[in-house]
CSV table of C-alpha atoms in Angstrom, one decimal:
chain,number,residue,atom,x,y,z
U,146,MET,CA,5.4,-1.1,21.0
U,147,GLU,CA,6.9,-4.6,18.6
U,148,ILE,CA,4.3,-7.1,18.4
U,149,ILE,CA,6.4,-9.7,17.1
U,150,LYS,CA,10.0,-9.2,15.6
U,151,GLY,CA,10.0,-6.6,13.0
U,152,VAL,CA,6.3,-5.7,13.5
U,153,HIS,CA,5.9,-2.0,15.2
U,154,LEU,CA,2.8,-0.4,16.1
U,155,HIS,CA,3.2,3.2,17.0
U,156,PHE,CA,0.5,5.4,18.6
U,157,ILE,CA,0.0,9.0,18.4
U,158,GLN,CA,-3.0,10.0,20.4
U,159,SER,CA,-4.7,13.5,19.5
U,160,GLU,CA,-8.4,15.0,19.2
U,161,LYS,CA,-6.9,18.1,17.3
U,162,PHE,CA,-8.0,16.5,13.6
U,163,LYS,CA,-11.4,15.7,12.4
U,164,THR,CA,-10.3,12.6,10.9
U,165,ASN,CA,-8.0,9.4,12.1
U,166,LYS,CA,-5.4,8.1,9.8
U,167,ILE,CA,-3.7,4.6,9.8
U,168,LYS,CA,-0.3,4.3,8.1
U,169,VAL,CA,1.4,0.8,7.3
U,170,ARG,CA,4.9,1.3,6.2
U,171,PHE,CA,6.9,-1.4,4.5
U,172,SER,CA,10.3,-1.1,4.3
U,173,ALA,CA,12.6,-2.7,2.3
U,174,PRO,CA,16.1,-2.6,1.0
U,175,MET,CA,16.5,-0.6,-2.1
U,176,SER,CA,16.4,-3.4,-5.0
U,177,GLU,CA,16.4,-3.3,-8.8
U,178,LYS,CA,15.2,-6.8,-8.9
U,179,THR,CA,12.1,-5.9,-6.9
U,180,ILE,CA,11.5,-2.4,-7.2
U,181,ALA,CA,9.2,-2.4,-9.9
U,182,GLY,CA,7.3,-5.7,-8.3
U,183,ARG,CA,6.7,-3.5,-5.2
U,184,VAL,CA,5.5,-0.7,-7.6
U,185,LEU,CA,2.5,-2.1,-9.1
U,186,THR,CA,2.0,-4.0,-6.2
U,187,ALA,CA,1.0,-1.1,-4.3
U,188,SER,CA,-1.2,0.3,-7.7
U,189,MET,CA,-2.9,-3.0,-7.5
U,190,LEU,CA,-3.6,-2.4,-3.7
U,191,GLU,CA,-5.6,0.4,-4.2
U,192,THR,CA,-7.4,-0.6,-6.9
U,193,SER,CA,-9.4,-4.5,-5.9
U,194,ASN,CA,-9.1,-7.2,-3.4
U,195,ALA,CA,-10.9,-10.5,-3.6
U,196,LEU,CA,-13.9,-8.9,-1.5
U,197,TYR,CA,-14.3,-5.8,-3.5
U,198,PRO,CA,-13.1,-7.3,-7.0
U,199,THR,CA,-13.4,-4.3,-9.4
U,200,SER,CA,-12.6,-0.8,-9.1
U,201,GLN,CA,-16.4,0.3,-8.7
U,202,ALA,CA,-16.6,-2.3,-5.9
U,203,PHE,CA,-13.8,-1.2,-3.9
U,204,ARG,CA,-14.7,2.5,-4.1
U,205,GLU,CA,-18.8,1.9,-2.8
U,206,LYS,CA,-17.2,0.2,0.0
U,207,LEU,CA,-15.0,3.2,1.3
U,208,ALA,CA,-18.0,5.2,0.1
U,209,ASN,CA,-20.0,3.5,2.4
U,210,LEU,CA,-17.4,3.8,5.3
U,211,TYR,CA,-18.5,7.7,5.5
U,212,GLY,CA,-16.2,8.6,2.6
U,213,ALA,CA,-13.4,6.9,3.8
U,214,ASN,CA,-10.0,7.4,2.1
U,215,TYR,CA,-7.4,4.6,1.0
U,216,SER,CA,-4.2,5.2,-1.0
U,217,THR,CA,-1.0,4.1,-1.2
U,218,SER,CA,2.3,5.9,-1.7
U,219,LEU,CA,5.7,5.1,-2.7
U,220,SER,CA,9.1,6.8,-1.4
U,221,ARG,CA,12.5,6.6,-0.2
U,222,ARG,CA,15.6,7.3,2.0
U,223,GLY,CA,19.1,6.3,1.3
U,224,LEU,CA,19.0,2.6,0.5
U,225,VAL,CA,15.7,1.9,1.8
U,226,HIS,CA,12.3,1.8,-0.4
U,227,TYR,CA,9.1,2.4,1.5
U,228,LEU,CA,5.9,1.2,0.3
U,229,ASP,CA,2.8,2.9,2.5
U,230,ILE,CA,-0.7,2.1,2.6
U,231,ASN,CA,-2.9,5.4,4.1
U,232,LEU,CA,-6.2,5.1,5.4
U,233,SER,CA,-8.3,8.0,6.5
U,234,PHE,CA,-11.7,8.1,7.8
U,235,VAL,CA,-14.1,10.0,10.4
U,236,ARG,CA,-13.6,10.2,14.1
U,237,ASP,CA,-16.0,8.7,16.3
U,238,GLN,CA,-16.8,11.3,18.0
U,239,PHE,CA,-18.6,12.6,14.9
U,240,LEU,CA,-20.7,9.4,14.4
U,241,SER,CA,-23.1,7.9,16.7
U,242,ARG,CA,-21.6,4.1,16.7
U,243,LYS,CA,-18.2,3.8,18.7
U,244,ASN,CA,-15.1,2.2,17.7
U,245,MET,CA,-17.2,0.9,14.6
U,246,LEU,CA,-15.1,2.9,12.1
U,247,ALA,CA,-11.6,1.7,12.9
U,248,ASP,CA,-12.7,-1.8,13.2
U,249,GLU,CA,-14.1,-2.2,9.7
U,250,MET,CA,-10.9,0.2,8.1
U,251,LEU,CA,-8.9,-2.5,10.1
U,252,ASP,CA,-10.8,-5.7,8.3
U,253,PHE,CA,-10.5,-3.5,5.1
U,254,LEU,CA,-6.9,-3.2,5.3
U,255,LYS,CA,-6.7,-6.8,6.5
U,256,ALA,CA,-8.4,-7.8,3.1
U,257,SER,CA,-6.3,-6.0,0.7
U,258,LEU,CA,-2.7,-7.7,2.6
U,259,PHE,CA,-4.3,-11.1,2.9
U,260,PHE,CA,-6.9,-11.6,0.6
U,261,PRO,CA,-5.4,-9.6,-3.2
U,262,LEU,CA,-7.4,-10.4,-6.4
U,263,SER,CA,-5.4,-13.4,-7.3
U,264,ASN,CA,-5.2,-17.3,-7.7
U,265,GLY,CA,-2.3,-18.0,-4.9
U,266,LYS,CA,0.5,-17.5,-7.6
U,267,ALA,CA,-0.3,-14.5,-9.6
U,268,PHE,CA,-2.3,-11.2,-9.4
U,269,ASP,CA,-5.3,-11.3,-11.6
U,270,THR,CA,-3.9,-11.3,-14.8
U,271,LYS,CA,-6.7,-8.8,-16.5
U,272,THR,CA,-6.5,-6.1,-13.6
U,273,PHE,CA,-2.8,-6.3,-13.3
U,274,GLU,CA,-2.5,-5.8,-17.4
U,275,ILE,CA,-4.6,-2.6,-16.6
U,276,GLU,CA,-2.7,-1.4,-13.8
U,277,LYS,CA,0.6,-2.0,-15.7
U,278,ARG,CA,-0.5,0.2,-18.0
U,279,ASN,CA,-1.3,2.9,-16.2
U,280,VAL,CA,1.8,2.7,-14.2
U,281,LEU,CA,3.8,2.8,-17.7
U,282,THR,CA,1.5,5.8,-18.8
U,283,ASP,CA,2.3,7.6,-15.2
U,284,LEU,CA,6.0,7.0,-16.0
U,285,GLU,CA,5.6,8.2,-19.3
U,286,ALA,CA,4.5,11.2,-18.4
U,287,GLU,CA,7.1,12.0,-15.4
U,288,ILE,CA,9.9,11.6,-18.4
U,289,GLU,CA,7.9,14.1,-20.5
U,290,ASN,CA,8.6,16.5,-17.3
U,291,HIS,CA,11.7,18.1,-17.9
U,292,PHE,CA,12.5,18.8,-14.1
U,293,TYR,CA,11.6,15.0,-13.4
U,294,HIS,CA,14.2,14.0,-16.3
U,295,ALA,CA,17.0,16.3,-15.0
U,296,HIS,CA,16.6,15.1,-12.0
U,297,ARG,CA,17.4,11.6,-13.1
U,298,GLU,CA,20.1,12.3,-15.0
U,299,LEU,CA,21.9,14.3,-12.5
U,300,ASN,CA,21.7,11.2,-10.2
U,301,ASN,CA,22.9,9.0,-12.7
U,302,LEU,CA,26.1,11.9,-12.8
U,303,PHE,CA,25.9,11.7,-9.1
U,304,TYR,CA,26.0,8.6,-7.2
U,305,ASP,CA,28.1,5.6,-7.7
U,306,LEU,CA,26.4,3.0,-6.3
U,307,PRO,CA,23.1,1.6,-9.2
U,308,GLU,CA,20.4,1.2,-6.5
U,309,MET,CA,20.9,5.1,-5.8
U,310,ARG,CA,20.1,5.5,-9.1
U,311,ILE,CA,16.9,4.0,-9.1
U,312,PRO,CA,14.0,6.5,-8.9
U,313,ARG,CA,11.3,5.5,-6.1
U,314,VAL,CA,9.0,4.6,-8.6
U,315,ALA,CA,11.0,2.5,-10.4
U,316,THR,CA,11.8,2.8,-14.4
U,317,ILE,CA,9.2,2.0,-17.5
U,318,GLU,CA,12.3,-0.7,-18.1
U,319,LEU,CA,11.8,-2.5,-15.4
U,320,VAL,CA,8.2,-2.2,-15.2
U,321,GLU,CA,8.1,-3.5,-18.8
U,322,LYS,CA,9.5,-6.8,-17.6
U,323,GLU,CA,7.4,-7.2,-14.6
U,324,THR,CA,4.3,-10.0,-14.8
U,325,ALA,CA,1.2,-11.3,-12.6
U,326,GLU,CA,3.4,-13.8,-11.0
U,327,THR,CA,6.7,-12.1,-10.6
U,328,SER,CA,4.9,-9.0,-9.2
U,329,PHE,CA,3.0,-11.0,-7.0
U,330,ALA,CA,6.2,-12.5,-5.5
U,331,ALA,CA,7.3,-9.5,-4.8
U,332,PHE,CA,4.3,-8.6,-2.7
U,333,GLN,CA,4.6,-12.0,-1.0
U,334,GLN,CA,8.1,-10.8,-0.2
U,335,MET,CA,6.9,-7.8,1.3
U,336,LEU,CA,4.6,-9.3,3.2
U,337,ASN,CA,7.0,-11.7,4.7
U,338,GLN,CA,10.3,-10.0,4.7
U,339,ASP,CA,9.5,-6.2,5.1
U,340,GLN,CA,9.7,-4.1,8.4
U,341,ILE,CA,6.4,-3.2,8.7
U,342,ASP,CA,5.3,0.2,10.8
U,343,PHE,CA,1.6,0.9,12.1
U,344,PHE,CA,1.2,4.6,12.7
U,345,PHE,CA,-2.4,5.5,14.3
U,346,ILE,CA,-3.0,8.9,14.8
U,347,GLY,CA,-5.8,10.5,15.9
U,348,ASP,CA,-8.6,9.2,18.6
U,349,PHE,CA,-7.6,5.2,19.2
U,350,ASN,CA,-8.4,2.6,21.8
U,351,GLU,CA,-4.9,0.9,21.7
U,352,ILE,CA,-5.3,-2.5,23.1
U,353,ALA,CA,-8.3,-3.0,20.8
U,354,VAL,CA,-6.3,-1.9,17.8
U,355,ARG,CA,-3.6,-4.1,19.0
U,356,GLU,CA,-5.3,-7.2,19.4
U,357,LYS,CA,-6.7,-6.6,15.9
U,358,ILE,CA,-3.2,-6.4,14.3
U,359,GLN,CA,-2.3,-9.8,15.7
U,360,GLU,CA,-5.0,-11.6,14.5
U,361,PHE,CA,-3.1,-10.6,11.2
U,362,HIS,CA,-0.6,-13.3,11.9
U,363,PHE,CA,2.7,-11.5,10.7
U,364,SER,CA,5.6,-14.0,11.1
U,365,GLU,CA,9.1,-12.6,12.6
U,366,ARG,CA,11.3,-10.7,10.1
U,367,GLU,CA,14.6,-8.8,10.7
U,368,GLN,CA,15.1,-6.4,7.8
U,369,PRO,CA,18.6,-5.0,7.5
U,370,LEU,CA,17.7,-1.2,6.3
U,371,GLN,CA,20.4,1.3,5.4
U,372,LEU,CA,19.0,4.7,5.7
U,373,SER,CA,22.3,6.6,5.2
U,374,TYR,CA,24.2,6.2,2.2
U,375,GLN,CA,27.5,8.4,1.9
U,376,GLN,CA,30.0,7.9,-1.1
U,377,ASN,CA,33.7,9.7,-1.4
U,378,TYR,CA,34.5,12.9,-3.1
U,379,SER,CA,35.8,12.9,-6.5
U,380,ASN,CA,37.7,15.7,-7.4
U,381,ILE,CA,36.6,14.7,-11.5
U,382,THR,CA,33.4,16.6,-12.2
U,383,ARG,CA,31.0,14.6,-14.1
U,384,GLU,CA,29.5,16.4,-17.0
U,385,LYS,CA,26.4,15.8,-19.2
U,386,LEU,CA,25.3,17.9,-21.8
U,387,GLU,CA,21.5,16.7,-23.6
U,388,GLN,CA,20.1,18.2,-26.1
U,389,ARG,CA,16.0,18.3,-26.4
U,390,ASP,CA,13.1,19.7,-27.6
U,391,VAL,CA,12.2,22.1,-25.2
U,392,HIS,CA,11.4,26.1,-24.8
U,393,GLN,CA,13.6,26.6,-21.6
U,394,SER,CA,17.1,25.0,-20.7
U,395,ILE,CA,17.4,23.4,-17.3
U,396,VAL,CA,21.1,23.4,-15.4
U,397,GLU,CA,21.3,21.3,-12.5
U,398,LEU,CA,24.6,21.0,-10.1
U,399,ALA,CA,25.3,18.4,-7.7
U,400,TYR,CA,27.1,19.3,-4.7
U,401,HIS,CA,28.8,16.5,-2.6
U,402,PHE,CA,28.9,17.6,1.3
U,403,SER,CA,30.1,15.0,4.4
U,404,SER,CA,27.6,15.7,7.3
U,405,GLN,CA,25.6,13.1,8.0
U,406,TYR,CA,21.8,12.9,9.8
U,407,GLY,CA,22.2,14.4,13.8
U,408,ASP,CA,25.8,15.2,13.4
U,409,ARG,CA,26.6,18.6,14.5
U,410,GLY,CA,27.0,19.7,10.9
U,411,HIS,CA,23.3,18.5,10.3
U,412,LEU,CA,21.4,21.8,11.2
U,413,PRO,CA,23.8,24.3,9.9
U,414,LEU,CA,23.3,22.9,6.9
U,415,ILE,CA,19.4,22.9,6.7
U,416,VAL,CA,20.2,26.5,7.4
U,417,LEU,CA,22.5,27.2,4.6
U,418,ASN,CA,20.2,25.3,2.6
U,419,GLY,CA,17.6,28.1,3.6
U,420,LEU,CA,20.2,31.3,2.8
U,421,LEU,CA,21.7,29.4,-0.5
U,422,GLY,CA,18.1,28.6,-1.9
U,423,GLY,CA,15.6,27.6,0.0
U,424,PHE,CA,13.5,30.7,0.5
U,425,ALA,CA,12.2,34.1,-1.3
U,426,HIS,CA,15.3,35.8,0.5
U,427,SER,CA,17.7,32.9,-0.4
U,428,LYS,CA,21.0,34.3,-2.4
U,429,LEU,CA,19.9,32.2,-5.6
U,430,PHE,CA,16.4,33.7,-5.8
U,431,VAL,CA,17.8,37.5,-5.2
U,432,ASN,CA,21.0,37.4,-6.9
U,433,VAL,CA,20.5,34.8,-9.8
U,434,ARG,CA,16.8,35.5,-10.5
U,435,GLU,CA,15.8,38.7,-9.9
U,436,LYS,CA,19.1,41.0,-10.2
U,437,GLU,CA,20.3,39.2,-13.3
U,438,SER,CA,17.5,38.1,-14.6
U,439,LEU,CA,19.5,34.8,-15.4
U,440,ALA,CA,16.5,32.3,-14.3
U,441,TYR,CA,13.0,31.9,-14.7
U,442,THR,CA,13.0,29.3,-11.7
U,443,ILE,CA,15.5,28.5,-9.0
U,444,SER,CA,16.4,26.8,-6.1
U,445,SER,CA,18.2,24.7,-4.0
U,446,SER,CA,17.5,21.5,-1.8
U,447,PHE,CA,20.0,18.6,-0.4
U,448,ASP,CA,19.5,15.4,1.3
U,449,ILE,CA,21.3,14.1,4.1
U,450,PHE,CA,20.8,10.6,4.0
U,451,SER,CA,23.0,10.3,0.7
U,452,GLY,CA,25.6,13.5,0.5
U,453,LEU,CA,23.9,15.5,-2.4
U,454,MET,CA,23.1,18.9,-2.7
U,455,ARG,CA,21.5,19.7,-5.6
U,456,ILE,CA,20.7,23.1,-7.5
U,457,TYR,CA,18.3,23.5,-10.1
U,458,ALA,CA,17.5,26.7,-12.6
U,459,GLY,CA,15.6,26.9,-15.8
U,460,ILE,CA,17.4,29.3,-17.9
U,461,ASP,CA,17.6,30.9,-21.8
U,462,ARG,CA,20.4,28.1,-23.3
U,463,ALA,CA,22.8,31.2,-24.1
U,464,ASN,CA,23.2,32.0,-19.9
U,465,ARG,CA,24.4,28.3,-18.8
U,466,THR,CA,28.4,29.6,-18.7
U,467,LYS,CA,27.2,32.6,-16.6
U,468,THR,CA,24.5,31.6,-14.8
U,469,ILE,CA,27.0,28.2,-13.7
U,470,ALA,CA,29.2,31.1,-12.6
U,471,LEU,CA,27.2,33.3,-10.3
U,472,ILE,CA,25.2,29.8,-8.6
U,473,ASN,CA,28.9,28.9,-8.2
U,474,ARG,CA,29.9,32.7,-6.7
U,475,GLN,CA,27.2,32.6,-4.4
U,476,ILE,CA,28.6,29.3,-2.4
U,477,LEU,CA,31.8,30.9,-2.3
U,478,ASP,CA,30.6,33.7,-0.8
U,479,LEU,CA,28.7,31.4,1.6
U,480,LYS,CA,32.2,30.1,2.6
U,481,ARG,CA,33.5,33.5,3.3
U,482,GLY,CA,31.3,34.7,5.0
U,483,HIS,CA,29.6,37.0,3.0
U,484,PHE,CA,26.3,37.0,4.5
U,485,THR,CA,24.6,39.1,7.2
U,486,ASP,CA,23.5,38.5,10.5
U,487,GLU,CA,20.2,39.6,10.1
U,488,GLU,CA,20.1,37.2,6.5
U,489,LEU,CA,20.9,34.3,9.0
U,490,GLU,CA,18.4,35.6,11.4
U,491,GLN,CA,15.7,35.7,8.8
U,492,THR,CA,16.6,32.4,7.3
U,493,LYS,CA,16.5,30.4,10.8
U,494,ASN,CA,12.7,32.8,11.4
U,495,MET,CA,11.4,31.1,7.9
U,496,LEU,CA,12.6,27.6,9.3
U,497,LYS,CA,11.0,28.2,12.5
U,498,ASN,CA,8.0,28.9,11.0
U,499,SER,CA,8.2,25.8,8.5
U,500,ILE,CA,8.8,23.5,10.8
U,501,LEU,CA,6.0,24.7,13.2
U,502,LEU,CA,2.8,24.5,10.8
U,503,ALA,CA,4.0,21.2,9.8
U,504,GLN,CA,3.2,20.3,13.2
U,505,ASP,CA,-0.4,20.6,11.9
U,506,ARG,CA,-0.2,17.5,9.4
U,507,GLN,CA,-0.8,14.0,10.4
U,508,ASN,CA,1.6,13.0,8.0
U,509,THR,CA,4.6,15.2,9.4
U,510,LEU,CA,3.6,13.9,13.3
U,511,ILE,CA,3.8,10.3,11.8
U,512,GLU,CA,7.3,11.1,10.1
U,513,ARG,CA,8.4,12.6,13.4
U,514,ALA,CA,7.4,9.0,14.9
U,515,TYR,CA,9.0,7.0,12.6
U,516,MET,CA,12.7,9.0,12.5
U,517,SER,CA,12.3,8.4,16.2
U,518,SER,CA,11.8,5.0,16.2
U,519,VAL,CA,14.8,4.2,13.5
U,520,LEU,CA,16.8,7.3,14.8
U,521,GLY,CA,16.9,7.0,18.2
U,522,LYS,CA,19.0,9.2,20.1
U,523,LYS,CA,19.9,11.5,17.0
U,524,PHE,CA,16.2,12.1,16.3
U,525,LEU,CA,15.9,15.8,18.5
U,526,SER,CA,12.0,16.5,19.9
U,527,LEU,CA,10.5,19.5,18.5
U,528,GLU,CA,11.8,21.9,21.5
U,529,ALA,CA,15.4,20.4,21.2
U,530,TRP,CA,15.8,21.0,17.4
U,531,LEU,CA,14.3,24.8,17.6
U,532,LYS,CA,16.7,25.5,20.3
U,533,ALA,CA,19.7,23.9,18.4
U,534,LEU,CA,18.2,25.9,15.0
U,535,ASP,CA,18.5,29.1,17.9
U,536,ASN,CA,22.2,28.2,18.3
U,537,VAL,CA,23.5,27.7,14.6
U,538,SER,CA,26.0,30.4,14.3
U,539,LYS,CA,27.7,32.6,11.3
U,540,ALA,CA,30.7,30.4,12.0
U,541,ASP,CA,28.8,27.0,11.7
U,542,LEU,CA,27.2,28.1,8.5
U,543,ILE,CA,30.6,28.7,7.1
U,544,GLU,CA,32.2,25.4,8.3
U,545,ALA,CA,29.0,23.6,6.6
U,546,ALA,CA,29.3,25.5,3.6
U,547,GLN,CA,33.3,24.4,3.5
U,548,GLN,CA,31.7,20.9,3.0
U,549,LEU,CA,30.2,21.9,-0.7
U,550,LYS,CA,32.0,20.8,-3.7
U,551,LEU,CA,31.0,20.4,-7.3
U,552,GLN,CA,30.9,17.0,-8.4
U,553,ALA,CA,28.3,16.7,-11.4
U,554,ILE,CA,27.0,19.1,-13.9
U,555,TYR,CA,23.9,18.2,-16.0
U,556,PHE,CA,22.5,20.4,-19.1
U,557,MET,CA,19.4,20.5,-20.8
U,558,GLU,CA,19.8,22.5,-23.5
U,559,GLY,CA,16.4,23.5,-25.4
U,560,LYS,CA,15.4,26.0,-28.2
């Protein structure tokens, strides 16, 4: 339901879980101008506010709410950046007082959003500088993660649009430029302009919750959100070689595809990825890692919202050419239909089991509710998805494989 233009409530009533969960999602266009401020805002929001101005007071309040949990997270789809606030707490059924904890958690949330630790123009400087240092430390650690670095470098090679190259957690350079004032301005922009989605999963009094959220007095907003990004294929393969002081070399390959969410090529692409590099029986794992012993680790993944399929492998540097050739051979084999009906059915069964197991997670159900709300008819119910999966044929898989065109290669050369 929409309580005011651009602010929506989603209820998923369930007695399946021991905890209730509230997720508040702020959605905005991905922008180099605001990303670092949003990242620092996320850090500030889960540390303190004006009512609980120290980390200790903040955590003690949550402990007094029967060990409730409050955290923030950052993610992206296409050209949309998400800042999520996550609250989980014990269901009423396990407490002596009813409808008490949900009210108190919403009060705590309201304090975070409307009574931040600030002077009205900037975040509290001392706390902000601590959180900024923590964010920078985390980003430095990410860069030291060689696969994270390789992923970023491949993104830089593959994507034409600068906004698509920005990580969901910003960059060291962007965060370093932020001040208590600029980040607070990004926070205010988020509060006043972002699309906001509230998700309530568990046992909630919907009328009482709606009345409580209306007391937040959000203003109307209309945010143009572009979930899908599609760029044209270039027949020039972009390559980069980088030498680093690492024991294991890494090769990453980016393939362009044209299918988008909800079209007829979407489900076959999911199956294709599973057969190529998503599971232990996949072509890459069996033929490149097991039979030829060319990779320590190897896998494939794809992003339906940006037309990128990624294959990455940890290898010895001497095996680069051989590994790339064998990876491309696996894709060529799929394009030619060189796979068995048994392999196809095994992959479909693995995907079916994965999605059914995922239904036992609150976050999965929340994401499905969100996708249903933003994608409308393109979004398939669980039953429709499983039926469509069963109907994926060998011909569908071959057609999906034909889309894959090598666009970029990144090689991190180790010792």
